[in-house]
PDB file of C-alpha atoms and ligand atoms in Angstrom:
ATOM      1  CA  SER A   1      52.865  41.328 169.206  1.00 47.00           C
ATOM      2  CA  ALA A   2      53.997  37.770 168.537  1.00 55.00           C
ATOM      3  CA  ILE A   3      56.511  37.099 165.775  1.00 67.00           C
ATOM      4  CA  THR A   4      55.363  35.102 162.745  1.00 70.00           C
ATOM      5  CA  LEU A   5      57.858  32.923 160.927  1.00 87.00           C
ATOM      6  CA  LYS A   6      57.727  30.357 158.155  1.00 94.00           C
ATOM      7  CA  SER A   7      57.502  26.684 159.096  1.00 97.00           C
ATOM      8  CA  TYR A   8      60.635  24.639 159.739  1.00 97.00           C
ATOM      9  CA  GLU A   9      59.747  22.664 156.622  1.00 97.00           C
ATOM     10  CA  ASP A  10      59.614  25.754 154.391  1.00 96.00           C
ATOM     11  CA  ARG A  11      62.855  27.043 155.829  1.00 96.00           C
ATOM     12  CA  LEU A  12      64.719  23.809 155.185  1.00 95.00           C
ATOM     13  CA  ARG A  13      64.269  24.269 151.429  1.00 95.00           C
ATOM     14  CA  THR A  14      66.043  27.618 151.332  1.00 94.00           C
ATOM     15  CA  HIS A  15      68.497  27.716 154.220  1.00 97.00           C
ATOM     16  CA  PRO A  16      72.094  28.644 153.199  1.00 97.00           C
ATOM     17  CA  SER A  17      73.673  26.220 155.675  1.00 98.00           C
ATOM     18  CA  PRO A  18      73.746  22.453 154.898  1.00 98.00           C
ATOM     19  CA  LEU A  19      73.899  21.733 158.636  1.00 98.00           C
ATOM     20  CA  ALA A  20      70.825  23.894 159.263  1.00 98.00           C
ATOM     21  CA  ARG A  21      68.942  22.102 156.483  1.00 98.00           C
ATOM     22  CA  ARG A  22      69.758  18.765 158.093  1.00 98.00           C
ATOM     23  CA  LEU A  23      68.645  20.089 161.488  1.00 98.00           C
ATOM     24  CA  LEU A  24      65.374  21.537 160.141  1.00 98.00           C
ATOM     25  CA  LYS A  25      64.663  18.177 158.494  1.00 98.00           C
ATOM     26  CA  ILE A  26      65.164  16.332 161.795  1.00 98.00           C
ATOM     27  CA  ILE A  27      62.910  18.833 163.598  1.00 98.00           C
ATOM     28  CA  THR A  28      60.220  18.386 160.940  1.00 98.00           C
ATOM     29  CA  ASP A  29      60.441  14.583 160.859  1.00 98.00           C
ATOM     30  CA  LYS A  30      60.522  14.069 164.645  1.00 98.00           C
ATOM     31  CA  GLN A  31      58.260  17.035 165.480  1.00 98.00           C
ATOM     32  CA  THR A  32      60.513  18.286 168.228  1.00 98.00           C
ATOM     33  CA  ASN A  33      62.341  21.581 168.746  1.00 98.00           C
ATOM     34  CA  LEU A  34      63.843  20.394 172.033  1.00 99.00           C
ATOM     35  CA  CYS A  35      67.595  20.372 172.629  1.00 99.00           C
ATOM     36  CA  VAL A  36      68.483  18.636 175.868  1.00 98.00           C
ATOM     37  CA  SER A  37      71.623  19.810 177.635  1.00 98.00           C
ATOM     38  CA  LEU A  38      73.397  16.699 178.936  1.00 94.00           C
ATOM     39  CA  ASP A  39      75.355  18.370 181.726  1.00 94.00           C
ATOM     40  CA  VAL A  40      76.467  15.254 183.618  1.00 95.00           C
ATOM     41  CA  GLN A  41      79.767  14.056 185.067  1.00 97.00           C
ATOM     42  CA  THR A  42      79.923  10.396 184.057  1.00 98.00           C
ATOM     43  CA  LYS A  43      79.900   8.641 180.726  1.00 98.00           C
ATOM     44  CA  ASP A  44      77.308   6.120 181.896  1.00 98.00           C
ATOM     45  CA  GLU A  45      74.838   8.860 182.724  1.00 97.00           C
ATOM     46  CA  LEU A  46      75.576  10.722 179.495  1.00 98.00           C
ATOM     47  CA  LEU A  47      75.067   7.671 177.300  1.00 98.00           C
ATOM     48  CA  ARG A  48      72.043   6.434 179.233  1.00 98.00           C
ATOM     49  CA  LEU A  49      70.297   9.811 178.842  1.00 98.00           C
ATOM     50  CA  ALA A  50      71.278  10.041 175.162  1.00 98.00           C
ATOM     51  CA  ASP A  51      69.705   6.636 174.581  1.00 98.00           C
ATOM     52  CA  THR A  52      66.495   7.079 176.604  1.00 98.00           C
ATOM     53  CA  LEU A  53      65.806  10.702 175.615  1.00 98.00           C
ATOM     54  CA  GLY A  54      67.021  10.403 172.013  1.00 98.00           C
ATOM     55  CA  PRO A  55      63.533   9.933 170.531  1.00 98.00           C
ATOM     56  CA  TYR A  56      62.298  13.263 171.975  1.00 98.00           C
ATOM     57  CA  VAL A  57      65.079  15.620 170.893  1.00 98.00           C
ATOM     58  CA  CYS A  58      66.494  17.177 167.740  1.00 99.00           C
ATOM     59  CA  VAL A  59      69.857  17.978 169.361  1.00 99.00           C
ATOM     60  CA  PHE A  60      71.894  16.856 172.351  1.00 98.00           C
ATOM     61  CA  LYS A  61      74.147  19.495 173.821  1.00 98.00           C
ATOM     62  CA  THR A  62      77.256  18.330 175.667  1.00 98.00           C
ATOM     63  CA  HIS A  63      80.059  19.729 177.829  1.00 98.00           C
ATOM     64  CA  VAL A  64      82.413  16.780 177.295  1.00 98.00           C
ATOM     65  CA  ASP A  65      85.157  18.397 179.391  1.00 97.00           C
ATOM     66  CA  THR A  66      83.006  17.820 182.505  1.00 97.00           C
ATOM     67  CA  VAL A  67      82.862  14.029 182.067  1.00 98.00           C
ATOM     68  CA  GLU A  68      85.199  12.562 184.725  1.00 98.00           C
ATOM     69  CA  ASP A  69      85.844   9.235 183.025  1.00 98.00           C
ATOM     70  CA  PHE A  70      86.095  10.639 179.495  1.00 98.00           C
ATOM     71  CA  THR A  71      87.866   8.713 176.772  1.00 98.00           C
ATOM     72  CA  TYR A  72      87.215   9.225 173.076  1.00 98.00           C
ATOM     73  CA  GLU A  73      86.563   5.519 172.545  1.00 98.00           C
ATOM     74  CA  SER A  74      84.137   5.074 175.449  1.00 98.00           C
ATOM     75  CA  VAL A  75      82.181   8.328 175.134  1.00 98.00           C
ATOM     76  CA  ILE A  76      82.340   9.707 171.606  1.00 98.00           C
ATOM     77  CA  VAL A  77      82.153   6.479 169.642  1.00 98.00           C
ATOM     78  CA  PRO A  78      78.916   5.285 171.337  1.00 98.00           C
ATOM     79  CA  LEU A  79      77.445   8.810 171.390  1.00 98.00           C
ATOM     80  CA  VAL A  80      77.859   9.116 167.620  1.00 98.00           C
ATOM     81  CA  GLU A  81      76.280   5.674 167.253  1.00 98.00           C
ATOM     82  CA  LEU A  82      73.276   6.827 169.342  1.00 98.00           C
ATOM     83  CA  SER A  83      72.969  10.014 167.276  1.00 98.00           C
ATOM     84  CA  LYS A  84      72.520   7.852 164.177  1.00 98.00           C
ATOM     85  CA  ARG A  85      70.137   5.402 165.840  1.00 98.00           C
ATOM     86  CA  HIS A  86      67.840   8.118 167.223  1.00 98.00           C
ATOM     87  CA  ASN A  87      68.442  10.732 164.499  1.00 98.00           C
ATOM     88  CA  PHE A  88      69.685  13.657 166.563  1.00 98.00           C
ATOM     89  CA  LEU A  89      72.605  16.055 166.150  1.00 99.00           C
ATOM     90  CA  ILE A  90      75.375  16.555 168.706  1.00 99.00           C
ATOM     91  CA  PHE A  91      76.232  20.068 169.879  1.00 99.00           C
ATOM     92  CA  GLU A  92      79.435  20.474 171.888  1.00 98.00           C
ATOM     93  CA  ASP A  93      78.896  23.662 173.890  1.00 98.00           C
ATOM     94  CA  ARG A  94      82.591  24.616 173.810  1.00 98.00           C
ATOM     95  CA  LYS A  95      82.161  28.424 173.682  1.00 99.00           C
ATOM     96  CA  PHE A  96      85.429  29.076 171.849  1.00 99.00           C
ATOM     97  CA  ALA A  97      86.816  32.560 172.514  1.00 98.00           C
ATOM     98  CA  ASP A  98      90.388  32.815 171.190  1.00 98.00           C
ATOM     99  CA  ILE A  99      92.214  33.920 168.030  1.00 98.00           C
ATOM    100  CA  GLY A 100      91.578  31.964 164.824  1.00 98.00           C
ATOM    101  CA  SER A 101      94.793  29.972 164.861  1.00 98.00           C
ATOM    102  CA  THR A 102      94.298  28.780 168.445  1.00 98.00           C
ATOM    103  CA  VAL A 103      90.634  27.855 168.090  1.00 99.00           C
ATOM    104  CA  ARG A 104      91.427  25.843 164.975  1.00 98.00           C
ATOM    105  CA  SER A 105      93.677  23.508 167.011  1.00 98.00           C
ATOM    106  CA  GLN A 106      91.309  23.501 170.000  1.00 98.00           C
ATOM    107  CA  TYR A 107      88.505  22.457 167.625  1.00 98.00           C
ATOM    108  CA  THR A 108      90.385  19.741 165.742  1.00 98.00           C
ATOM    109  CA  SER A 109      92.990  18.244 168.091  1.00 98.00           C
ATOM    110  CA  GLY A 110      93.796  17.381 171.704  1.00 98.00           C
ATOM    111  CA  VAL A 111      91.812  14.878 173.745  1.00 97.00           C
ATOM    112  CA  PHE A 112      88.387  15.906 172.427  1.00 98.00           C
ATOM    113  CA  LYS A 113      88.844  16.428 168.647  1.00 98.00           C
ATOM    114  CA  ILE A 114      85.481  18.222 168.617  1.00 98.00           C
ATOM    115  CA  ALA A 115      85.350  18.779 164.841  1.00 98.00           C
ATOM    116  CA  GLN A 116      85.431  14.999 164.296  1.00 98.00           C
ATOM    117  CA  TRP A 117      82.085  14.333 165.936  1.00 98.00           C
ATOM    118  CA  ALA A 118      80.177  17.471 167.020  1.00 99.00           C
ATOM    119  CA  HIS A 119      77.775  18.531 164.270  1.00 99.00           C
ATOM    120  CA  ILE A 120      77.414  21.893 166.014  1.00 99.00           C
ATOM    121  CA  THR A 121      79.674  23.965 168.226  1.00 99.00           C
ATOM    122  CA  ASN A 122      79.604  27.577 169.402  1.00 99.00           C
ATOM    123  CA  ALA A 123      81.867  30.571 169.885  1.00 99.00           C
ATOM    124  CA  HIS A 124      81.960  34.050 171.326  1.00 98.00           C
ATOM    125  CA  ALA A 125      82.353  36.793 168.730  1.00 98.00           C
ATOM    126  CA  LEU A 126      84.592  38.749 171.130  1.00 98.00           C
ATOM    127  CA  PRO A 127      87.882  38.119 169.228  1.00 98.00           C
ATOM    128  CA  GLY A 128      86.338  39.302 165.913  1.00 98.00           C
ATOM    129  CA  PRO A 129      85.707  37.467 162.610  1.00 98.00           C
ATOM    130  CA  GLY A 130      89.029  35.554 162.685  1.00 98.00           C
ATOM    131  CA  ILE A 131      87.469  33.145 165.176  1.00 98.00           C
ATOM    132  CA  ILE A 132      85.010  32.006 162.499  1.00 98.00           C
ATOM    133  CA  ASP A 133      87.755  31.680 159.883  1.00 98.00           C
ATOM    134  CA  GLY A 134      89.815  29.576 162.298  1.00 98.00           C
ATOM    135  CA  LEU A 135      86.945  27.253 163.173  1.00 98.00           C
ATOM    136  CA  PHE A 136      85.814  26.984 159.556  1.00 98.00           C
ATOM    137  CA  ALA A 137      89.377  26.024 158.585  1.00 98.00           C
ATOM    138  CA  GLY A 138      89.036  23.204 161.126  1.00 98.00           C
ATOM    139  CA  THR A 139      86.203  21.649 159.107  1.00 98.00           C
ATOM    140  CA  LYS A 140      88.312  21.325 155.956  1.00 96.00           C
ATOM    141  CA  ASN A 141      88.912  17.575 156.163  1.00 94.00           C
ATOM    142  CA  ILE A 142      85.538  16.628 157.641  1.00 98.00           C
ATOM    143  CA  ASN A 143      83.205  14.908 155.208  1.00 96.00           C
ATOM    144  CA  GLU A 144      79.969  15.731 157.000  1.00 98.00           C
ATOM    145  CA  GLU A 145      77.945  18.913 157.676  1.00 98.00           C
ATOM    146  CA  ARG A 146      79.309  21.153 160.432  1.00 98.00           C
ATOM    147  CA  GLY A 147      77.783  24.325 161.816  1.00 98.00           C
ATOM    148  CA  LEU A 148      78.664  27.139 164.184  1.00 99.00           C
ATOM    149  CA  LEU A 149      76.473  29.213 166.503  1.00 99.00           C
ATOM    150  CA  LEU A 150      77.678  32.566 167.802  1.00 99.00           C
ATOM    151  CA  LEU A 151      76.752  33.592 171.344  1.00 99.00           C
ATOM    152  CA  ALA A 152      74.900  36.838 170.671  1.00 99.00           C
ATOM    153  CA  GLU A 153      73.099  37.021 174.027  1.00 98.00           C
ATOM    154  CA  MET A 154      73.318  35.015 177.241  1.00 98.00           C
ATOM    155  CA  SER A 155      70.728  33.895 179.766  1.00 98.00           C
ATOM    156  CA  SER A 156      72.761  34.784 182.829  1.00 98.00           C
ATOM    157  CA  ALA A 157      72.153  37.850 185.000  1.00 98.00           C
ATOM    158  CA  GLY A 158      74.351  40.827 184.154  1.00 98.00           C
ATOM    159  CA  SER A 159      75.505  39.430 180.786  1.00 98.00           C
ATOM    160  CA  LEU A 160      77.633  41.911 178.810  1.00 98.00           C
ATOM    161  CA  ALA A 161      76.415  40.491 175.483  1.00 98.00           C
ATOM    162  CA  THR A 162      73.730  43.112 174.803  1.00 98.00           C
ATOM    163  CA  GLY A 163      72.992  46.043 172.493  1.00 98.00           C
ATOM    164  CA  ASP A 164      75.891  46.971 170.260  1.00 98.00           C
ATOM    165  CA  TYR A 165      77.808  43.754 171.080  1.00 98.00           C
ATOM    166  CA  THR A 166      74.819  41.669 170.001  1.00 98.00           C
ATOM    167  CA  ASP A 167      74.354  43.701 166.785  1.00 98.00           C
ATOM    168  CA  LYS A 168      78.030  43.368 165.873  1.00 98.00           C
ATOM    169  CA  THR A 169      77.871  39.636 166.534  1.00 98.00           C
ATOM    170  CA  VAL A 170      75.066  39.389 163.968  1.00 98.00           C
ATOM    171  CA  ASP A 171      77.195  41.342 161.473  1.00 98.00           C
ATOM    172  CA  ILE A 172      80.100  38.936 161.967  1.00 98.00           C
ATOM    173  CA  ALA A 173      77.806  35.934 161.407  1.00 98.00           C
ATOM    174  CA  ARG A 174      76.685  37.393 158.062  1.00 98.00           C
ATOM    175  CA  LYS A 175      80.170  36.915 156.628  1.00 97.00           C
ATOM    176  CA  ASN A 176      79.861  33.120 156.433  1.00 97.00           C
ATOM    177  CA  THR A 177      76.285  31.853 156.562  1.00 98.00           C
ATOM    178  CA  PHE A 178      77.327  28.523 155.035  1.00 98.00           C
ATOM    179  CA  PHE A 179      79.025  27.692 158.355  1.00 98.00           C
ATOM    180  CA  THR A 180      77.584  30.171 160.898  1.00 98.00           C
ATOM    181  CA  PHE A 181      73.947  29.148 160.783  1.00 98.00           C
ATOM    182  CA  GLY A 182      72.588  30.909 163.839  1.00 98.00           C
ATOM    183  CA  PHE A 183      72.893  32.188 167.379  1.00 98.00           C
ATOM    184  CA  ILE A 184      72.631  31.326 171.001  1.00 99.00           C
ATOM    185  CA  ALA A 185      70.273  34.144 171.930  1.00 98.00           C
ATOM    186  CA  GLN A 186      67.187  35.144 173.878  1.00 98.00           C
ATOM    187  CA  THR A 187      65.450  37.012 171.027  1.00 97.00           C
ATOM    188  CA  ARG A 188      64.920  36.776 167.262  1.00 97.00           C
ATOM    189  CA  LEU A 189      68.017  38.179 165.534  1.00 98.00           C
ATOM    190  CA  GLY A 190      68.740  39.106 161.911  1.00 97.00           C
ATOM    191  CA  SER A 191      66.483  40.885 159.446  1.00 94.00           C
ATOM    192  CA  PRO A 192      63.257  39.289 158.118  1.00 90.00           C
ATOM    193  CA  ASN A 193      64.924  38.303 154.830  1.00 91.00           C
ATOM    194  CA  GLU A 194      67.649  36.365 156.668  1.00 95.00           C
ATOM    195  CA  ASP A 195      67.224  32.981 158.323  1.00 96.00           C
ATOM    196  CA  PHE A 196      69.395  32.434 161.364  1.00 98.00           C
ATOM    197  CA  ILE A 197      68.512  29.519 163.641  1.00 98.00           C
ATOM    198  CA  ILE A 198      68.016  30.813 167.177  1.00 98.00           C
ATOM    199  CA  MET A 199      68.750  28.339 169.976  1.00 99.00           C
ATOM    200  CA  THR A 200      67.778  29.521 173.451  1.00 99.00           C
ATOM    201  CA  PRO A 201      69.040  28.280 176.844  1.00 98.00           C
ATOM    202  CA  GLY A 202      67.724  29.439 180.184  1.00 98.00           C
ATOM    203  CA  VAL A 203      64.412  27.627 179.733  1.00 98.00           C
ATOM    204  CA  GLY A 204      62.587  26.166 182.710  1.00 98.00           C
ATOM    205  CA  LEU A 205      58.926  25.576 183.514  1.00 98.00           C
ATOM    206  CA  ASP A 206      59.322  25.008 187.251  1.00 97.00           C
ATOM    207  CA  ASP A 207      62.215  27.241 188.347  1.00 96.00           C
ATOM    208  CA  LYS A 208      63.038  30.945 188.073  1.00 97.00           C
ATOM    209  CA  GLY A 209      66.825  30.495 188.156  1.00 98.00           C
ATOM    210  CA  ASP A 210      69.696  29.120 190.215  1.00 97.00           C
ATOM    211  CA  SER A 211      72.033  30.615 192.849  1.00 97.00           C
ATOM    212  CA  LEU A 212      74.808  31.276 190.294  1.00 98.00           C
ATOM    213  CA  GLY A 213      73.111  33.729 187.960  1.00 98.00           C
ATOM    214  CA  GLN A 214      71.119  31.480 185.647  1.00 98.00           C
ATOM    215  CA  GLN A 215      67.667  32.875 184.726  1.00 98.00           C
ATOM    216  CA  TYR A 216      64.784  30.823 183.303  1.00 98.00           C
ATOM    217  CA  ARG A 217      61.983  31.785 180.939  1.00 98.00           C
ATOM    218  CA  THR A 218      59.014  29.714 179.882  1.00 98.00           C
ATOM    219  CA  VAL A 219      58.795  27.725 176.646  1.00 98.00           C
ATOM    220  CA  ASP A 220      55.914  29.904 175.362  1.00 98.00           C
ATOM    221  CA  ASP A 221      57.788  33.105 176.070  1.00 98.00           C
ATOM    222  CA  VAL A 222      60.902  31.896 174.243  1.00 98.00           C
ATOM    223  CA  ILE A 223      59.211  30.393 171.167  1.00 97.00           C
ATOM    224  CA  SER A 224      56.633  33.164 170.704  1.00 96.00           C
ATOM    225  CA  GLY A 225      59.574  35.596 170.853  1.00 96.00           C
ATOM    226  CA  GLY A 226      61.043  33.971 167.744  1.00 96.00           C
ATOM    227  CA  SER A 227      63.427  31.334 169.051  1.00 98.00           C
ATOM    228  CA  ASP A 228      63.591  28.103 167.032  1.00 98.00           C
ATOM    229  CA  ILE A 229      64.990  25.610 169.529  1.00 98.00           C
ATOM    230  CA  ILE A 230      64.698  25.451 173.315  1.00 98.00           C
ATOM    231  CA  ILE A 231      67.715  24.231 175.304  1.00 98.00           C
ATOM    232  CA  VAL A 232      66.790  22.553 178.591  1.00 98.00           C
ATOM    233  CA  GLY A 233      69.116  21.009 181.168  1.00 98.00           C
ATOM    234  CA  ARG A 234      68.173  20.822 184.825  1.00 98.00           C
ATOM    235  CA  GLY A 235      64.490  21.331 184.033  1.00 98.00           C
ATOM    236  CA  ILE A 236      64.673  17.778 182.674  1.00 97.00           C
ATOM    237  CA  PHE A 237      67.188  15.875 184.777  1.00 94.00           C
ATOM    238  CA  ALA A 238      67.577  17.678 188.129  1.00 95.00           C
ATOM    239  CA  LYS A 239      67.254  15.407 191.186  1.00 93.00           C
ATOM    240  CA  GLY A 240      63.706  14.232 191.739  1.00 96.00           C
ATOM    241  CA  ARG A 241      62.644  14.738 188.108  1.00 97.00           C
ATOM    242  CA  ASP A 242      61.907  11.926 185.721  1.00 98.00           C
ATOM    243  CA  PRO A 243      63.870  12.751 182.548  1.00 98.00           C
ATOM    244  CA  ILE A 244      61.535  10.913 180.173  1.00 98.00           C
ATOM    245  CA  THR A 245      58.390  12.537 181.572  1.00 98.00           C
ATOM    246  CA  GLU A 246      60.029  15.971 181.537  1.00 98.00           C
ATOM    247  CA  SER A 247      61.447  15.546 178.022  1.00 98.00           C
ATOM    248  CA  LYS A 248      57.990  14.721 176.701  1.00 98.00           C
ATOM    249  CA  ARG A 249      56.563  17.697 178.566  1.00 98.00           C
ATOM    250  CA  TYR A 250      59.120  20.158 177.135  1.00 98.00           C
ATOM    251  CA  ARG A 251      58.866  18.622 173.665  1.00 98.00           C
ATOM    252  CA  ASP A 252      55.071  18.973 173.704  1.00 98.00           C
ATOM    253  CA  ALA A 253      55.232  22.537 175.061  1.00 98.00           C
ATOM    254  CA  GLY A 254      57.839  23.486 172.446  1.00 98.00           C
ATOM    255  CA  TRP A 255      55.849  22.012 169.573  1.00 98.00           C
ATOM    256  CA  LYS A 256      52.582  23.557 170.732  1.00 98.00           C
ATOM    257  CA  ALA A 257      54.181  27.008 170.995  1.00 98.00           C
ATOM    258  CA  TYR A 258      55.709  26.575 167.525  1.00 97.00           C
ATOM    259  CA  THR A 259      52.392  25.487 166.005  1.00 97.00           C
ATOM    260  CA  ALA A 260      50.756  28.595 167.441  1.00 95.00           C
ATOM    261  CA  ARG A 261      53.496  30.752 165.939  1.00 92.00           C
ATOM    262  CA  VAL A 262      53.297  29.432 162.358  1.00 90.00           C
ATOM    263  CA  LYS A 263      49.501  29.685 162.173  1.00 78.00           C
TER     264      LYS A 263
HETATM  265  O1  S5P B 301      73.505  32.019 177.645  1.00 67.18           O
HETATM  266  C1  S5P B 301      73.669  30.830 177.841  1.00 67.18           C
HETATM  267  C2  S5P B 301      74.346  30.016 176.917  1.00 67.18           C
HETATM  268  C3  S5P B 301      74.427  28.654 177.152  1.00 67.18           C
HETATM  269  S1  S5P B 301      75.070  27.667 175.880  1.00 67.18           S
HETATM  270  N1  S5P B 301      73.151  30.232 178.962  1.00 67.18           N
HETATM  271  C4  S5P B 301      73.273  28.896 179.214  1.00 67.18           C
HETATM  272  O2  S5P B 301      72.761  28.432 180.238  1.00 67.18           O
HETATM  273  N2  S5P B 301      73.955  28.074 178.328  1.00 67.18           N
HETATM  274  C5  S5P B 301      74.122  26.628 178.583  1.00 67.18           C
HETATM  275  O3  S5P B 301      72.844  26.021 178.601  1.00 67.18           O
HETATM  276  C6  S5P B 301      74.789  26.273 179.901  1.00 67.18           C
HETATM  277  O4  S5P B 301      76.193  26.103 179.697  1.00 67.18           O
HETATM  278  C7  S5P B 301      74.125  24.968 180.289  1.00 67.18           C
HETATM  279  O5  S5P B 301      74.814  23.873 179.700  1.00 67.18           O
HETATM  280  C8  S5P B 301      72.750  25.042 179.649  1.00 67.18           C
HETATM  281  C9  S5P B 301      71.625  25.448 180.585  1.00 67.18           C
HETATM  282  O6  S5P B 301      71.442  24.479 181.570  1.00 67.18           O
HETATM  283  P1  S5P B 301      70.212  24.539 182.600  1.00 67.18           P
HETATM  284  O7  S5P B 301      70.451  23.357 183.489  1.00 67.18           O
HETATM  285  O8  S5P B 301      70.282  25.829 183.337  1.00 67.18           O
HETATM  286  O9  S5P B 301      68.957  24.390 181.773  1.00 67.18           O
END
């Protein structure tokens, strides 16, 4: 049977994470639970998509280490500007996976300085709770909301993040719900009296998967199963697709599925 959940608007009043409250407000105001994954190799393409698709999304997910002509000044500065203009959050899909001390410097320093600009980032729970402490320490001097998602399940075939690993990931998240506001997952996680935000990749309306292990599910399947935000990449900007048309299509499908769920 389908999962029933409170509306985004109700949840924004009570959520323990300031970042999640900001995100739920954006979703409510813009009526979109679509996160577009901007997996492109040039800054021009990244910024062009962020500008044209900005009105249809609540979050833009990036892999900034894949941008060939990356500089902080030419990519991050305008991207942050666009996030303000179109009212979306930026999610750097960094998938941290090291000890606390190392992830703290990976998060705050180097070429990317992720903590400076990414409202959201994510991490594997594999190293244990120290990874959250390390990343949280990296937010100390940031004067804006920051939030972390743990990868509790993955969309790819043969993923090892199942069963006991997934359950223990949820336990680790419970230790700091001010910062760890949710999961990358395929199913609703946490008990009914908790409110984790579930963001789900591996969503595609026209494809079943790719040749490297990715697997796609439909928007209805994902949202009726209790996910809060759909993450879509190639479904929107693969060759031959019109990104604006597809963004509207996924936004509408996501909102329709959500409306059916809260009824
Ligand atoms: O389990 C996962 C977790 C993530 S964050 N499966 C995923 O596919 N992702 C990411 O979502 C992946 O890194 C990619 O950026 C995006 C999916 O892209 P698509 O083109 O397959 O929609």
